[in-house]
GROMACS .gro file of C-alpha atoms in nm:
model
  192
    1MET     CA    1  -0.001   0.000   0.000
    2VAL     CA    2   0.279   0.245   0.088
    3VAL     CA    3   0.455   0.186  -0.247
    4LYS     CA    4   0.126   0.243  -0.432
    5GLN     CA    5   0.073   0.575  -0.240
    6LYS     CA    6   0.421   0.693  -0.326
    7LEU     CA    7   0.384   0.595  -0.690
    8THR     CA    8   0.047   0.773  -0.709
    9PHE     CA    9   0.199   1.083  -0.551
   10PHE     CA   10   0.485   1.074  -0.798
   11LEU     CA   11   0.266   1.021  -1.106
   12ARG     CA   12   0.013   1.284  -1.002
   13ASN     CA   13   0.287   1.546  -0.958
   14LEU     CA   14   0.464   1.443  -1.276
   15GLY     CA   15   0.138   1.483  -1.463
   16LYS     CA   16   0.094   1.828  -1.312
   17GLY     CA   17   0.448   1.919  -1.422
   18LEU     CA   18   0.394   1.801  -1.779
   19ALA     CA   19   0.058   1.979  -1.790
   20TRP     CA   20   0.229   2.298  -1.666
   21VAL     CA   21   0.498   2.289  -1.934
   22LEU     CA   22   0.240   2.219  -2.204
   23VAL     CA   23   0.026   2.513  -2.092
   24ILE     CA   24   0.328   2.745  -2.088
   25LEU     CA   25   0.426   2.633  -2.438
   26ALA     CA   26   0.069   2.654  -2.572
   27VAL     CA   27   0.036   3.010  -2.445
   28VAL     CA   28   0.380   3.128  -2.556
   29PHE     CA   29   0.375   2.966  -2.903
   30GLY     CA   30   0.002   3.032  -2.948
   31LEU     CA   31   0.046   3.404  -2.886
   32LYS     CA   32   0.344   3.403  -3.125
   33LYS     CA   33   0.148   3.220  -3.396
   34LEU     CA   34  -0.140   3.471  -3.360
   35ASN     CA   35   0.107   3.765  -3.377
   36ILE     CA   36  -0.008   3.886  -3.037
   37PHE     CA   37   0.318   3.841  -2.849
   38ASP     CA   38   0.654   3.728  -2.983
   39TYR     CA   39   0.871   3.598  -2.699
   40GLU     CA   40   1.181   3.619  -2.921
   41THR     CA   41   1.135   3.994  -2.969
   42PHE     CA   42   1.067   4.031  -2.597
   43LEU     CA   43   1.389   3.842  -2.511
   44LEU     CA   44   1.599   4.016  -2.782
   45PRO     CA   45   1.779   4.251  -2.538
   46LEU     CA   46   1.877   3.947  -2.326
   47TYR     CA   47   2.022   3.718  -2.592
   48ASP     CA   48   2.366   3.876  -2.567
   49LYS     CA   49   2.364   3.882  -2.185
   50PRO     CA   50   2.401   3.516  -2.084
   51LEU     CA   51   2.573   3.601  -1.753
   52LEU     CA   52   2.273   3.809  -1.646
   53ILE     CA   53   2.041   3.525  -1.743
   54TYR     CA   54   2.243   3.262  -1.554
   55MET     CA   55   2.268   3.486  -1.244
   56THR     CA   56   1.893   3.555  -1.257
   57PHE     CA   57   1.823   3.184  -1.291
   58PHE     CA   58   2.054   3.105  -0.999
   59VAL     CA   59   1.882   3.358  -0.770
   60SER     CA   60   1.542   3.231  -0.881
   61GLU     CA   61   1.640   2.871  -0.807
   62VAL     CA   62   1.782   2.953  -0.465
   63VAL     CA   63   1.471   3.154  -0.371
   64VAL     CA   64   1.224   2.868  -0.425
   65GLY     CA   65   1.207   2.884  -0.804
   66ILE     CA   66   1.038   3.216  -0.859
   67ILE     CA   67   1.072   3.195  -1.238
   68PRO     CA   68   0.993   2.856  -1.399
   69PRO     CA   69   1.295   2.695  -1.571
   70GLU     CA   70   1.094   2.660  -1.888
   71PHE     CA   71   1.119   3.033  -1.950
   72PHE     CA   72   1.496   3.004  -1.943
   73MET     CA   73   1.473   2.712  -2.181
   74LEU     CA   74   1.285   2.940  -2.421
   75TRP     CA   75   1.568   3.193  -2.394
   76ALA     CA   76   1.816   2.913  -2.476
   77LEU     CA   77   1.636   2.835  -2.807
   78HIS     CA   78   1.764   3.149  -2.979
   79ASN     CA   79   1.971   3.068  -3.290
   80HIS     CA   80   2.117   2.750  -3.150
   81SER     CA   81   2.149   2.400  -3.284
   82PHE     CA   82   1.998   2.119  -3.078
   83THR     CA   83   2.343   2.032  -2.942
   84GLN     CA   84   2.412   2.393  -2.834
   85TYR     CA   85   2.062   2.420  -2.688
   86MET     CA   86   2.109   2.101  -2.482
   87ALA     CA   87   2.450   2.225  -2.362
   88ILE     CA   88   2.286   2.543  -2.233
   89VAL     CA   89   2.007   2.343  -2.074
   90THR     CA   90   2.264   2.118  -1.906
   91LEU     CA   91   2.432   2.430  -1.764
   92LEU     CA   92   2.089   2.547  -1.636
   93ALA     CA   93   2.031   2.204  -1.479
   94THR     CA   94   2.371   2.225  -1.311
   95ILE     CA   95   2.290   2.571  -1.178
   96SER     CA   96   1.958   2.441  -1.045
   97TYR     CA   97   2.125   2.136  -0.885
   98LEU     CA   98   2.390   2.355  -0.717
   99ALA     CA   99   2.121   2.595  -0.596
  100GLY     CA  100   1.949   2.297  -0.436
  101VAL     CA  101   2.274   2.195  -0.267
  102ILE     CA  102   2.315   2.549  -0.134
  103ALA     CA  103   1.957   2.540  -0.001
  104TYR     CA  104   2.029   2.199   0.157
  105MET     CA  105   2.340   2.335   0.331
  106ALA     CA  106   2.155   2.649   0.442
  107GLY     CA  107   1.880   2.432   0.592
  108ARG     CA  108   2.139   2.219   0.770
  109TYR     CA  109   2.316   2.524   0.910
  110LEU     CA  110   2.010   2.727   1.004
  111SER     CA  111   1.807   2.439   1.157
  112SER     CA  112   1.930   2.513   1.508
  113TYR     CA  113   1.795   2.870   1.506
  114LYS     CA  114   1.453   2.935   1.651
  115ILE     CA  115   1.367   3.191   1.381
  116PHE     CA  116   1.441   2.934   1.110
  117ARG     CA  117   1.223   2.672   1.282
  118TYR     CA  118   0.941   2.929   1.301
  119LEU     CA  119   0.982   3.018   0.931
  120ARG     CA  120   0.999   2.651   0.839
  121ARG     CA  121   0.669   2.583   1.015
  122ARG     CA  122   0.515   2.896   0.867
  123PHE     CA  123   0.621   2.866   0.502
  124LEU     CA  124   0.724   2.505   0.446
  125LYS     CA  125   0.439   2.338   0.640
  126LYS     CA  126   0.294   2.159   0.333
  127LEU     CA  127   0.638   2.040   0.217
  128GLU     CA  128   0.725   1.928   0.568
  129ARG     CA  129   0.408   1.720   0.587
  130LEU     CA  130   0.488   1.569   0.247
  131PHE     CA  131   0.848   1.500   0.356
  132TYR     CA  132   0.741   1.312   0.664
  133GLN     CA  133   0.475   1.125   0.468
  134TYR     CA  134   0.686   1.028   0.164
  135GLY     CA  135   1.050   1.070   0.269
  136MET     CA  136   1.316   1.033   0.005
  137PRO     CA  137   1.068   1.013  -0.288
  138LEU     CA  138   0.979   1.378  -0.217
  139ILE     CA  139   1.333   1.478  -0.317
  140ILE     CA  140   1.294   1.301  -0.649
  141VAL     CA  141   0.938   1.427  -0.705
  142SER     CA  142   1.040   1.787  -0.636
  143ALA     CA  143   1.341   1.749  -0.864
  144LEU     CA  144   1.118   1.628  -1.149
  145THR     CA  145   0.801   1.833  -1.097
  146PRO     CA  146   0.690   2.189  -1.014
  147LEU     CA  147   0.707   2.117  -0.640
  148PRO     CA  148   0.965   2.370  -0.511
  149PHE     CA  149   1.299   2.191  -0.534
  150SER     CA  150   1.486   2.457  -0.342
  151GLY     CA  151   1.223   2.457  -0.063
  152THR     CA  152   1.243   2.078  -0.044
  153SER     CA  153   1.622   2.096  -0.033
  154LEU     CA  154   1.608   2.349   0.249
  155LEU     CA  155   1.369   2.128   0.444
  156VAL     CA  156   1.568   1.809   0.378
  157GLY     CA  157   1.890   1.982   0.496
  158SER     CA  158   1.724   2.108   0.809
  159SER     CA  159   1.607   1.753   0.883
  160ARG     CA  160   1.970   1.635   0.880
  161TYR     CA  161   1.898   1.396   0.596
  162PRO     CA  162   2.231   1.235   0.484
  163LEU     CA  163   2.406   1.459   0.231
  164ASN     CA  164   2.529   1.172   0.011
  165LYS     CA  165   2.171   1.039  -0.030
  166TYR     CA  166   2.042   1.391  -0.099
  167LEU     CA  167   2.309   1.451  -0.367
  168LEU     CA  168   2.228   1.117  -0.530
  169TYR     CA  169   1.848   1.160  -0.537
  170SER     CA  170   1.878   1.524  -0.648
  171LEU     CA  171   2.058   1.413  -0.965
  172SER     CA  172   1.709   1.339  -1.098
  173ARG     CA  173   1.688   1.720  -1.147
  174TYR     CA  174   1.887   1.666  -1.467
  175LEU     CA  175   1.623   1.429  -1.597
  176ARG     CA  176   1.357   1.698  -1.557
  177PHE     CA  177   1.561   1.950  -1.751
  178VAL     CA  178   1.641   1.709  -2.032
  179LEU     CA  179   1.280   1.593  -2.065
  180TYR     CA  180   1.126   1.940  -2.048
  181ALA     CA  181   1.395   2.087  -2.275
  182TYR     CA  182   1.322   1.822  -2.534
  183ILE     CA  183   0.951   1.908  -2.518
  184VAL     CA  184   1.030   2.280  -2.554
  185TRP     CA  185   1.263   2.208  -2.851
  186LYS     CA  186   1.017   1.982  -3.028
  187THR     CA  187   0.734   2.232  -2.978
  188SER     CA  188   0.944   2.518  -3.113
  189VAL     CA  189   1.051   2.317  -3.418
  190THR     CA  190   0.690   2.203  -3.485
  191ILE     CA  191   0.546   2.554  -3.449
  192SER     CA  192   0.818   2.735  -3.642
   0.00000   0.00000   0.00000
């Protein structure tokens, strides 16, 4: 029964994640096709500022993923071959992974402070409940779905979860980026 619950939790959140990326792409490419909004024109001033983009993405990922990674994947599409695009996406995945590690370490360090425990109960209550209910699978689910990976990493670190296990399970973050990037690429090629 427990395995079935964890699998259901995983599949439900994976479905939400795929639905989310498809909605984003439908809106972005639909607006472009209808000549209402062209994301490429909007992003034009940013194409020659990759450092700014990478720094913005890093901050977003550390601060509980304010900007969805899919928007950065759209930026990465500009005038690149599939190989170049996937190299940029791999860099984005690495930034996201490292941001998660930083959040884990911050959680581990800050867990002894009363203010952190208060903030954890206040803002991470739902994730905390999920972590105690599902354990390690929550790390994988948050790495693959829209559940906040950074928030989960912070919580996992504050729970003194073993670092080596966290690092291993968090590698699934790369799978999300590769899968979603492929969907973004195929959608852009199909629409263009």
